[in-house]
Every structure is written in C-alpha cells, then in structure tokens.
Coordinates of C-alpha atoms in Angstrom, one line a residue:
Chain A
M29 CA 96.9 -22.6 78.5
S30 CA 99.9 -23.9 80.7
D31 CA 99.3 -24.8 84.3
R32 CA 102.9 -23.1 85.2
P33 CA 102.5 -19.9 87.2
V34 CA 103.6 -16.6 85.5
V35 CA 105.3 -15.0 88.3
S36 CA 106.8 -17.1 91.0
C37 CA 108.7 -15.7 93.9
D38 CA 110.7 -18.2 96.0
Q39 CA 112.1 -17.1 99.7
V40 CA 112.5 -13.6 98.1
S41 CA 114.5 -11.1 100.2
F42 CA 115.8 -7.7 99.5
S43 CA 117.8 -4.7 101.2
Y44 CA 118.5 -1.3 100.6
G45 CA 121.9 -0.4 101.9
G46 CA 121.8 -3.3 104.5
E47 CA 118.1 -2.1 105.2
P48 CA 116.1 -5.3 105.0
V49 CA 112.9 -4.4 102.8
L50 CA 111.6 -7.8 102.1
D51 CA 111.9 -11.1 103.9
G52 CA 111.1 -14.8 102.6
V53 CA 108.5 -13.7 100.3
S54 CA 107.1 -16.6 98.4
L55 CA 104.2 -16.4 96.1
E56 CA 102.9 -17.7 92.6
I57 CA 100.6 -16.1 90.2
A58 CA 98.4 -18.1 87.8
T59 CA 97.4 -17.1 84.7
G60 CA 94.4 -15.0 84.5
E61 CA 94.7 -14.0 88.3
F62 CA 93.9 -10.4 89.1
V63 CA 96.0 -9.7 92.1
A64 CA 96.5 -6.5 94.1
I65 CA 99.4 -6.1 96.1
T66 CA 98.8 -3.7 99.1
G67 CA 100.6 -2.5 102.5
P68 CA 101.9 0.3 104.7
N69 CA 104.5 2.6 103.0
G70 CA 107.8 1.0 102.9
G71 CA 106.2 -2.3 103.2
G72 CA 107.8 -3.7 99.8
K73 CA 105.4 -3.2 97.5
S74 CA 107.3 -1.3 94.8
T75 CA 110.1 -3.2 95.7
L76 CA 108.6 -6.8 94.9
F77 CA 107.4 -4.9 92.0
E78 CA 110.4 -4.1 90.4
L79 CA 112.0 -7.3 91.5
M80 CA 109.5 -9.1 89.7
L81 CA 110.0 -7.1 86.8
G82 CA 113.7 -7.7 86.6
L83 CA 114.0 -3.9 87.6
L84 CA 116.3 -4.8 90.4
R85 CA 118.1 -8.0 91.4
P86 CA 116.9 -10.1 94.8
S87 CA 119.6 -10.0 97.5
G88 CA 118.3 -13.9 98.4
G89 CA 115.6 -16.5 96.8
S90 CA 114.6 -16.5 93.2
I91 CA 112.3 -15.2 90.8
E92 CA 110.9 -16.3 87.8
L93 CA 108.7 -14.3 85.3
L94 CA 107.5 -16.3 83.0
G95 CA 109.4 -19.5 83.5
V96 CA 112.8 -17.5 83.5
P97 CA 114.6 -15.0 86.0
P98 CA 113.0 -11.9 84.6
R99 CA 116.6 -10.3 83.7
R100 CA 116.8 -13.5 81.4
L101 CA 113.7 -12.8 79.7
R102 CA 113.9 -12.4 76.0
Q103 CA 110.3 -11.9 74.9
R104 CA 109.9 -8.7 76.9
W105 CA 106.4 -8.1 74.7
R106 CA 105.1 -10.4 77.1
V107 CA 105.2 -8.3 79.9
G108 CA 103.1 -4.8 79.7
Y109 CA 103.8 -2.2 82.3
V110 CA 102.3 1.0 83.4
P111 CA 104.2 2.9 85.4
Q112 CA 102.7 5.2 88.5
R113 CA 101.3 8.4 87.0
P114 CA 102.6 8.1 83.4
Y115 CA 102.1 11.7 82.8
S116 CA 103.7 13.5 80.4
A117 CA 104.6 17.3 80.4
V118 CA 102.7 19.8 78.2
D119 CA 105.8 20.2 75.9
F120 CA 106.3 16.5 75.0
P121 CA 105.6 16.5 71.6
A122 CA 104.1 13.1 71.2
T123 CA 100.5 11.9 69.8
V124 CA 98.5 9.5 71.3
A125 CA 99.2 7.1 68.1
E126 CA 102.9 7.7 68.7
V127 CA 103.0 6.6 72.2
V128 CA 100.6 3.8 71.6
S129 CA 102.8 2.4 68.7
A130 CA 105.8 2.6 70.8
G131 CA 104.4 -0.3 73.1
R132 CA 104.6 -2.3 70.1
W133 CA 108.3 -1.6 69.4
A134 CA 109.3 -4.4 72.4
R135 CA 108.0 -7.1 69.6
L136 CA 109.4 -5.4 66.7
G137 CA 112.9 -4.1 67.8
P138 CA 114.8 -1.1 66.8
L139 CA 114.5 -1.4 63.0
R140 CA 111.7 -3.7 61.9
F141 CA 108.9 -2.0 59.9
P142 CA 105.0 -2.4 61.5
G143 CA 103.2 -4.9 59.2
T144 CA 99.3 -5.2 59.1
P145 CA 99.4 -7.4 62.5
D146 CA 101.4 -5.2 64.3
K147 CA 99.0 -1.9 63.2
K148 CA 95.6 -3.8 63.8
A149 CA 97.4 -4.9 67.5
V150 CA 97.7 -0.8 67.9
S151 CA 94.5 -0.2 66.5
N152 CA 93.1 -2.9 69.1
A153 CA 94.6 -1.5 72.0
M154 CA 93.2 1.6 71.2
E155 CA 89.7 0.3 70.8
M156 CA 90.1 -1.6 74.3
T157 CA 91.4 1.6 76.0
G158 CA 88.5 3.7 74.9
I159 CA 91.2 6.0 73.1
S160 CA 90.5 5.7 69.2
D161 CA 88.9 9.2 69.0
L162 CA 92.5 10.9 70.5
V163 CA 94.8 9.4 68.2
K164 CA 96.5 12.5 66.8
E165 CA 96.1 14.3 70.3
R166 CA 99.1 15.4 71.8
V167 CA 99.6 13.1 74.9
G168 CA 100.7 16.1 77.3
E169 CA 97.5 18.1 76.5
L170 CA 95.0 15.3 77.9
S171 CA 94.1 14.9 81.5
G172 CA 95.3 12.4 84.0
G173 CA 92.6 9.7 83.3
Q174 CA 93.1 9.7 79.4
Q175 CA 96.7 9.9 79.5
Q176 CA 96.4 6.8 82.2
R177 CA 94.5 5.0 79.7
V178 CA 97.0 6.0 76.4
H179 CA 99.7 4.4 78.6
L180 CA 97.7 1.2 79.3
A181 CA 97.0 1.2 75.6
R182 CA 100.6 1.3 75.1
A183 CA 101.3 -1.5 77.2
L184 CA 98.5 -3.2 75.6
A185 CA 99.7 -3.2 71.9
S186 CA 102.4 -5.7 72.2
E187 CA 99.7 -8.0 73.4
P188 CA 101.4 -9.0 76.6
D189 CA 100.3 -12.3 78.5
L190 CA 100.6 -10.0 82.0
I191 CA 99.9 -6.6 82.6
F192 CA 101.5 -4.7 85.7
L193 CA 100.1 -1.6 86.7
D194 CA 101.8 0.6 89.7
E195 CA 99.2 2.5 91.7
P196 CA 96.8 3.0 88.4
M197 CA 93.8 4.8 90.8
T198 CA 96.4 7.4 92.1
G199 CA 95.7 10.6 90.8
V200 CA 93.1 10.4 88.9
D201 CA 89.0 11.5 89.4
L202 CA 86.2 8.7 90.2
R203 CA 84.7 8.9 86.4
A204 CA 88.1 8.3 85.0
R205 CA 88.6 5.4 87.6
I206 CA 85.4 3.8 86.7
H207 CA 86.2 4.4 83.2
F208 CA 89.6 2.5 83.7
K209 CA 88.0 -0.2 85.6
D210 CA 85.5 -1.1 82.7
V211 CA 88.6 -1.3 80.4
L212 CA 90.4 -4.0 82.9
A213 CA 87.2 -5.8 83.4
G214 CA 87.0 -6.0 79.4
L215 CA 90.7 -7.4 79.4
C216 CA 90.1 -10.1 82.1
S217 CA 86.9 -11.4 80.7
E218 CA 87.6 -11.3 77.2
H219 CA 91.5 -11.6 76.6
D220 CA 92.1 -13.7 79.9
K221 CA 94.9 -11.4 80.8
T222 CA 97.1 -11.7 83.9
V223 CA 96.9 -8.3 86.0
V224 CA 99.1 -7.5 88.8
L225 CA 98.8 -4.4 90.6
I226 CA 99.9 -2.1 93.3
A227 CA 97.2 -0.1 95.1
H228 CA 96.8 1.8 98.4
E229 CA 92.7 1.6 97.5
Y230 CA 90.2 -0.9 96.2
G231 CA 88.3 1.9 94.2
P232 CA 86.4 0.9 91.6
L233 CA 88.6 -2.2 90.9
A234 CA 87.0 -3.9 94.1
D235 CA 84.9 -6.3 92.0
L236 CA 87.6 -7.0 89.7
V237 CA 90.3 -8.2 92.4
N238 CA 90.6 -11.8 93.1
R239 CA 93.5 -11.9 95.0
L240 CA 94.8 -9.8 97.5
I241 CA 98.5 -10.0 98.6
V242 CA 99.4 -7.4 102.2
L243 CA 102.9 -6.5 101.9
A244 CA 104.9 -5.4 105.4
G245 CA 108.4 -6.5 104.5
A246 CA 106.7 -10.1 104.6
I247 CA 103.7 -11.2 103.1
K248 CA 101.0 -10.6 106.1
F249 CA 98.1 -11.9 104.1
D250 CA 97.6 -13.8 100.7
G251 CA 94.2 -14.8 99.4
P252 CA 90.5 -13.4 98.3
P253 CA 89.7 -10.1 99.0
P254 CA 87.0 -9.1 101.9
R255 CA 83.8 -8.4 100.6
H256 CA 82.3 -5.1 101.3
E257 CA 78.8 -6.6 101.2
E258 CA 79.3 -8.6 104.2
D259 CA 81.3 -6.1 105.9
S260 CA 80.0 -2.6 105.2
H261 CA 78.6 -2.0 108.8
H262 CA 82.7 -1.5 109.6
H263 CA 82.7 1.6 107.6
H264 CA 79.9 3.9 108.7
G265 CA 78.3 4.2 105.1
L266 CA 81.4 5.5 103.1
G267 CA 81.4 3.9 99.9
S268 CA 83.7 1.1 99.5
E269 CA 85.9 3.3 97.0
H270 CA 87.1 5.6 99.4
L271 CA 88.3 2.9 101.8
S272 CA 92.1 2.6 102.2
L273 CA 93.0 -1.3 101.2
W274 CA 96.0 -1.2 103.7
D275 CA 93.5 0.4 106.4
E276 CA 90.9 -2.0 106.0
S277 CA 93.2 -5.3 105.5
E278 CA 94.9 -4.4 109.0
A279 CA 91.8 -4.0 110.6
L280 CA 90.2 -6.9 109.1
Y281 CA 93.2 -9.6 109.2
S282 CA 96.3 -8.3 111.3
A283 CA 94.4 -8.7 114.6
R284 CA 92.8 -12.3 113.8
D285 CA 95.2 -14.8 114.3
D286 CA 92.9 -17.7 112.4
L287 CA 93.7 -16.4 109.5
P288 CA 96.3 -17.9 107.0
A289 CA 99.6 -15.9 106.9
K290 CA 99.9 -17.5 103.5
R291 CA 97.6 -18.3 100.5
E292 CA 96.0 -21.8 100.6
E293 CA 96.7 -23.8 98.0
P294 CA 93.5 -25.5 96.4
Chain B
M11 CA 134.1 27.5 47.5
S12 CA 134.2 31.1 48.6
Y13 CA 134.6 31.8 52.8
I14 CA 131.1 33.2 52.6
A15 CA 129.7 29.7 51.3
R16 CA 132.0 27.5 53.6
A17 CA 130.2 29.8 56.5
Y18 CA 126.9 29.3 55.1
G19 CA 127.5 25.3 54.7
G20 CA 129.0 25.1 58.3
A21 CA 125.7 27.1 59.5
I22 CA 123.3 24.6 57.7
L23 CA 125.2 21.4 59.1
V24 CA 125.4 22.6 62.5
G25 CA 122.1 24.4 62.5
G26 CA 120.2 21.5 60.8
L27 CA 121.9 18.6 62.5
A28 CA 122.4 19.6 66.3
P29 CA 118.6 19.6 67.0
V30 CA 118.3 15.8 65.9
V31 CA 120.4 14.7 68.8
G32 CA 119.1 17.8 71.0
A33 CA 115.5 16.4 70.6
F34 CA 116.2 13.7 73.1
I35 CA 118.5 15.8 75.4
V36 CA 115.8 18.5 75.6
Q37 CA 113.3 15.6 76.6
R38 CA 115.6 14.3 79.4
R39 CA 115.6 17.5 81.0
Q40 CA 119.4 17.8 80.0
A41 CA 119.5 21.1 78.4
L42 CA 122.4 22.0 79.9
I43 CA 124.4 19.3 79.4
G44 CA 126.3 20.5 76.2
D45 CA 127.3 23.6 78.0
G46 CA 129.3 21.1 80.5
L47 CA 130.2 19.0 77.6
G48 CA 131.7 22.5 76.1
H49 CA 133.8 23.1 78.7
L50 CA 135.6 19.9 78.3
A51 CA 136.1 20.3 74.6
F52 CA 137.4 23.8 75.5
A53 CA 140.0 21.7 77.5
G54 CA 140.5 19.2 74.7
A55 CA 141.4 21.6 72.4
A56 CA 143.6 23.5 74.6
G57 CA 145.4 20.3 75.3
A58 CA 145.6 19.8 71.2
A59 CA 146.7 23.5 70.8
L60 CA 149.7 22.7 73.6
L61 CA 150.6 19.5 71.9
S62 CA 150.3 20.8 68.4
V63 CA 148.3 17.8 67.3
S64 CA 145.3 17.7 65.5
P65 CA 142.7 19.2 67.3
L66 CA 139.1 16.9 66.5
P67 CA 140.5 13.5 67.7
L68 CA 141.8 14.6 71.0
T69 CA 138.9 16.7 71.9
L70 CA 136.3 14.2 70.5
G71 CA 138.2 11.9 72.9
I72 CA 137.9 14.0 75.8
T73 CA 134.6 14.9 75.8
V74 CA 133.0 11.4 75.0
A75 CA 135.2 10.1 77.9
G76 CA 133.6 13.2 79.7
A77 CA 130.4 12.1 78.6
V78 CA 130.5 8.7 80.0
L79 CA 131.8 9.6 83.4
L80 CA 128.8 12.3 83.6
E81 CA 126.5 9.4 83.2
W82 CA 128.7 7.0 85.4
L83 CA 129.0 9.6 88.4
Q84 CA 124.8 10.2 88.3
R85 CA 124.0 6.5 88.0
F86 CA 127.0 4.6 89.6
A87 CA 128.0 7.3 91.8
R88 CA 124.5 8.5 93.0
A89 CA 125.8 11.8 92.3
R90 CA 122.9 14.9 91.7
A91 CA 122.8 15.5 88.1
D92 CA 123.2 19.1 88.8
V93 CA 126.7 18.4 90.9
A94 CA 127.9 16.0 88.2
L95 CA 127.5 18.5 85.7
S96 CA 129.2 21.0 87.6
V97 CA 132.4 19.0 88.2
I98 CA 132.6 18.4 84.3
Y99 CA 132.0 21.8 83.7
Y100 CA 134.5 23.3 86.1
A101 CA 137.1 20.5 85.3
G102 CA 136.7 21.5 81.4
I103 CA 137.1 24.9 82.3
A104 CA 140.1 25.0 84.3
A105 CA 142.2 22.0 82.6
G106 CA 141.7 24.1 79.5
V107 CA 142.6 27.6 80.9
V108 CA 145.9 26.0 82.3
M109 CA 146.9 24.3 79.1
L110 CA 146.0 27.2 76.8
S111 CA 148.3 29.6 79.4
A112 CA 150.9 27.6 78.4
T113 CA 150.4 27.9 74.7
Q114 CA 152.2 30.9 73.1
S115 CA 149.0 32.3 71.3
Y116 CA 147.0 32.2 74.3
A117 CA 144.6 35.2 73.3
S118 CA 144.0 34.4 70.2
S119 CA 143.5 30.7 70.6
A120 CA 141.2 31.2 73.5
L121 CA 138.6 33.8 71.5
T122 CA 138.5 31.2 68.9
L123 CA 137.4 28.7 70.8
L124 CA 135.4 30.3 72.9
F125 CA 133.0 32.0 70.1
G126 CA 134.2 30.0 67.2
S127 CA 135.2 31.4 63.7
L128 CA 132.6 30.2 61.0
L129 CA 134.1 32.7 58.6
T130 CA 137.6 31.5 58.5
I131 CA 135.9 27.9 58.6
T132 CA 138.4 25.5 56.0
A133 CA 136.8 23.0 53.3
S134 CA 138.4 20.3 55.5
D135 CA 136.8 21.7 58.8
L136 CA 133.7 21.7 56.9
L137 CA 134.2 17.8 55.8
L138 CA 135.1 17.2 59.3
I139 CA 131.8 18.7 60.7
A140 CA 129.9 16.9 58.2
A141 CA 131.4 13.5 59.2
V142 CA 131.0 13.9 62.9
L143 CA 127.5 15.3 63.0
G144 CA 126.1 13.4 59.9
G145 CA 127.3 10.4 62.2
A146 CA 125.8 11.5 64.8
A147 CA 122.3 12.2 63.6
L148 CA 122.3 8.7 61.7
V149 CA 123.1 7.1 65.1
T150 CA 120.3 9.0 66.8
L151 CA 117.8 8.2 63.9
A152 CA 119.0 4.8 63.6
G153 CA 117.8 4.4 67.8
Y154 CA 115.2 6.2 67.4
R155 CA 112.8 3.7 69.2
T156 CA 115.5 3.3 71.8
F157 CA 115.8 6.8 72.5
F158 CA 112.0 7.9 72.4
L159 CA 110.9 5.1 75.0
M160 CA 113.7 6.2 77.2
V161 CA 112.4 9.6 77.0
L162 CA 109.0 8.6 77.2
D163 CA 109.0 6.5 80.6
E164 CA 112.8 5.3 81.8
K165 CA 111.3 2.1 83.8
A166 CA 108.5 1.2 81.1
A167 CA 111.6 1.4 78.8
A168 CA 113.5 -0.8 80.6
V169 CA 110.8 -3.3 81.3
A170 CA 110.5 -3.1 77.2
G171 CA 114.1 -4.2 77.2
V172 CA 115.7 -1.1 76.3
P173 CA 119.5 -0.9 78.3
V174 CA 118.5 2.4 79.8
G175 CA 122.1 3.0 81.4
P176 CA 124.1 2.2 78.0
T177 CA 121.5 3.9 76.0
A178 CA 121.2 7.2 78.3
T179 CA 125.4 7.1 77.8
L180 CA 125.3 6.7 74.1
L181 CA 122.8 9.8 73.8
T182 CA 124.9 11.9 76.2
A183 CA 128.2 11.1 73.8
L184 CA 126.4 11.7 70.7
A185 CA 125.7 15.0 72.1
A186 CA 129.3 15.3 73.0
S187 CA 129.9 14.6 69.4
V188 CA 127.7 17.3 68.2
V189 CA 129.7 20.1 70.4
V190 CA 133.1 19.2 69.5
A191 CA 131.7 19.2 65.8
G192 CA 129.9 22.6 66.1
I193 CA 132.6 24.2 68.5
R194 CA 134.8 25.5 64.9
A195 CA 131.6 27.2 64.0
V196 CA 130.0 28.9 67.0
G197 CA 132.3 28.2 69.7
V198 CA 132.5 26.4 73.3
L199 CA 130.2 28.9 74.9
L200 CA 127.4 28.6 72.2
I201 CA 127.6 25.5 71.0
A202 CA 125.1 24.0 73.4
A203 CA 122.5 26.8 72.4
L204 CA 122.0 25.1 69.0
L205 CA 121.6 22.1 70.4
V206 CA 118.9 22.7 72.7
I207 CA 117.1 26.1 71.6
P208 CA 115.9 25.1 68.0
A209 CA 114.8 21.5 69.4
A210 CA 113.0 23.1 72.1
A211 CA 111.4 25.9 69.9
A212 CA 110.1 23.0 67.7
Q213 CA 108.4 21.0 70.5
R214 CA 106.6 24.0 71.4
V215 CA 104.8 23.5 68.3
A216 CA 105.2 20.2 66.5
R217 CA 102.1 17.6 67.6
S218 CA 104.4 14.7 67.0
F219 CA 108.0 13.9 67.9
K220 CA 108.6 13.1 64.2
A221 CA 107.3 16.2 63.3
S222 CA 109.2 18.0 66.1
L223 CA 112.6 16.4 64.7
L224 CA 112.0 18.0 61.4
L225 CA 111.0 21.4 62.5
G226 CA 113.9 21.8 64.9
S227 CA 116.3 20.8 62.0
A228 CA 114.1 23.3 59.7
F229 CA 114.4 26.2 62.7
G230 CA 118.2 25.2 63.1
A231 CA 119.1 25.3 59.7
S232 CA 117.0 28.2 58.4
G233 CA 118.2 30.1 61.6
G234 CA 122.0 29.4 60.4
I235 CA 121.7 30.7 57.0
A236 CA 119.6 33.9 58.3
G237 CA 122.2 34.5 61.1
V238 CA 125.0 34.4 58.5
W239 CA 123.3 36.8 56.3
L240 CA 122.7 39.2 59.3
A241 CA 125.9 38.9 60.6
I242 CA 127.8 40.0 57.2
R243 CA 125.6 42.6 56.8
L244 CA 125.8 44.2 60.4
D245 CA 129.7 42.9 61.2
W246 CA 128.2 40.9 64.0
P247 CA 129.8 37.8 65.1
P248 CA 128.2 35.1 63.0
G249 CA 128.1 32.1 65.9
A250 CA 126.1 34.5 68.3
T251 CA 123.9 36.2 65.7
I252 CA 122.9 32.4 64.9
V253 CA 122.0 32.0 68.6
L254 CA 120.3 35.5 69.1
L255 CA 118.2 34.3 65.6
A256 CA 117.2 30.9 67.6
I257 CA 116.2 32.4 70.9
V258 CA 114.1 35.3 69.1
L259 CA 112.4 32.3 67.4
Y260 CA 112.2 30.2 70.9
L261 CA 110.6 33.3 72.3
A262 CA 108.3 33.5 69.7
M263 CA 106.8 30.3 69.9
V264 CA 106.5 30.9 73.4
V265 CA 104.6 33.8 73.4
A266 CA 102.9 33.4 69.6
I267 CA 101.3 29.9 70.3
P268 CA 99.5 30.5 73.3
I269 CA 98.0 33.8 71.5
W270 CA 97.3 31.5 68.4
S271 CA 95.6 28.8 70.0
R272 CA 93.1 31.4 72.3
V273 CA 92.5 33.4 69.0
G274 CA 91.9 29.9 67.2
G275 CA 89.7 28.7 70.3
R276 CA 87.8 31.9 70.1
R277 CA 86.9 31.7 66.5
H278 CA 86.1 28.1 67.2
S279 CA 83.7 28.9 70.1
A280 CA 82.5 31.8 68.0
Q281 CA 81.1 29.4 65.1

C-alpha cells in the first residue's frame, strides 16, 4: 500500500460571494484512517467535503485526491460517496438491485456490459451491507435506514479506495445506526477502506472514529477523538451516542490552550 | 396509406416514444417543462408561418435553444426553476402571437398549432415525427446510465464522473425535440401531457426503472390507438381525446394500486 496520502489539502481557502467560509485548511488523510469532520453549522464542513470531492473549486490553496487534483481524477470509481439523507421518493421506480448496480457504472462507463467480476462486486456490496434479501424491493418503499444501506452498497459496488459519508447518522433510528456502524466496522477491519465522514454526533460510530477534525472556518482540532470512558463524568449519565460531537469537542478542546491546533505528525 | 392509418401511426409514434424521455423528466421534477417548451415551439412555428419556411428546422432550433437557455438561467444565473420556466413560457406565447398575427391565416394556423391535427397528418409529417422522436428516444437510451445516475442523486452522479450540467441540458433539449415533433399530432397545449402523463402512470406501478420505461411506452402507444379510435367514433378532437385517456389511466393507477395492494395485503395476512 502506498504511503502517499489519499487526500491532501494545502492552505485551502474558499469563499461564497466574498464571504470567507474556509481559511488556510491543511490536512492529509492516510489510507485506512476513519476520519470524522465536525464543527458548528456554517463552519465549512460540507464545503470542505465538496472541495475534496471536486464538486467545488478552492478560492486558494490546493487539494489532491488520490494524488491528483479532484477534478482531474479519471478513475472516479476509486471514490465512493453517500449523500446526506439519500432517500428516494416513494414514486421512484427503481429496485435495490438497479440502484446498487448503478454504483458500478463509474467503472463500466456508459455502454460496457457488466461481466462476472462486476456482478460479483455488486453482489458483494449488497452482502456487506446486509441488503441481499431486498434486491427486488422498490427502493423508495424501504425505511430510511435500509435506504441508507442501499446507497452505501451503491458506493461500495465500484470497489472504491475511500468512502465519503455526508451525515450518515442523520434521520435514522438507533437500531439502524448500530447496523450501519457494524457494516462500516467490517469495511474498515476486513477491507482496509479509508472513511471520511461529516458528523454532528458520534452515535455508535464512536468506537470506529480514529481521527477527529473540528472545523470552524479553520481547523480547530485535529487528532484522536476523546474517549468517553475517561470523560463520562462530564455527561451526566447520557449515553455517548446522544452527545453532539461538536458540543463535546468544543467543551473538551476550545477552552484548553495546551492542545495542538493541528494534528501532530508521528 | 389512408389518413386514418396515418393518424394511428402518428399517435403510436408520439404516444410510444415521448414517455422514454418523459420518464427522466418526471423524476427530475420537471413535469411542467414540456409546457414551457411547447409555447416556445409555438413561437418557432409561428415564425416559420410568417417567413413561409419549413416549420420543423426553425421550431426545433428555437425550442432547443430555449431549453439550453432554461438550464443556463437556473444553473448559472441562479434563477428559480419556476421563474425561469415562466420566462420561457411567456416569451414563447407572446412572440408566437405577435408573429402569427402578422400572417394572413391567423385563426386557422393558431388552432392547428394549439391543438394539433392528427387526422390531417401527411406521410412526410409522419416520417419527420419518426425521425425526430426515434432519434430522441435512441439518444436517451444510449445515455440511460448517465441520466439514471443524475435522477438518482445529482451530487453522487457528479462524484461518479457524470457532467451533471451538460447532461441536464441534453435531457431538456431532448424534451424540446419531443415537444416539437409532437406538435403536429396533438398541438402545443397538449404535447407536454404525452411527455409526462404515461411515464408518471407507469412509475406508479412499475417496480424497476427499466420496466417503467417499457410500461410508459406501452401506456402511451395504447392510449394513442384508443384515443384515435374513440375520436373517430365520437367525432372528438383526437389529440385531446388521447390526453384525456392518458389522464384516466394515470388516475386509475393512483386510485387502483393502493386499493389493490390493500386487498393483496389483507389476503396475505389472512393466509
């Protein structure tokens, strides 16, 4: 596996209509990391996400995704993306199999027929996400949690090197969150995928996140997340899954001057 | 070929091929776009009548240009979708009325453009309709994966490498072609209905997207045949009759399917 970072941002800045949103953001994400980006509303989380994916152009600085500027990445299949609340309308006439297979098209192009490896990749993605029994269901008729797994399977069908998840825990119940966490845990432990997600809450993902980036216009913290066993007395008996990642990060870090503003390199 | 056979041919072509493009238009929440484009086509056809030139190239050119302008207004000038569509809609109808009023046969030209005239369609009209609609359907099917990814989720499509802006513009231009080709058959006011309603009816019942494309075409073509048959017997205008049948079919899908699944569910739970 290459030591080169899969994502690299160097002094990235971005403004919307003259209003600065991000300023001087520098970070590197290595293969196999599970990174959660958090921060207050308007702190630039979604903007940074879209910049890393090449959906926006930075006003200043440079970004590399898998070694090239995101918009010049030809092998788009190497990046999986699950949008925020990717819920299909009830009248969207597509089966789970159709939606998951569509994830493979970034690899196949517009006209090439899927071969045996493609069909196997699609079936593996459905198996990994536990939706193999839903293949013929209409995706719009599934629950929010099931639809979320369908879209994760779509992202996995291209066998990407890294996966971007936009607020994966928003709008799904606790049981679905735990199921989703188990799927991601399997991905990280067995398939060595790099995961980058935006999150307001840890939810059940607390155990998986090994790097937390707090963003409020600039990087306010970058390092391993706090461990709840040590800090549970701060939380008045609430389960960690109910805590706002941003509030907690703010409480734990913003008032403490001794913490590094940037991640320390090993 | 008799005029009745040509009328059936026109109805089958428009009814069967328009929903192929319409399926993606419905899922992009652009069901009214055909109406706006239809009014632009009205301006194009009126301009052709004024200049005494062949209507198809001018109408197609103006309507496709309007489709590109519509996407540009929304994406780059950041106009709201309903405002952008209104601009196109009223520009088309106002320009059309001005140009048509300058021609000598204002009333009859306007009526033909507004409501179509399936029973007076000529063999060369039929060939042109087949060429334009067949071309639009082929391009849509060739770009099936790209269009499907876009209607599934625009951001995810962009991450997967779909050029969303040009793809959206192409889809709108294809809808414009369908509208222009169908005007001769059902008129400016009703062509958008055949783009959208059979596709929307099919999407209520089909389980997969591919099935919805086939079913939409089947609904549109069979509605076309039944509409012409009924119009001849009742002496009704054929375009309007076809559209009324498509609406009856859509309402049947809206009402019948929930009842059907409730009955099915009851049976299932009784077993």
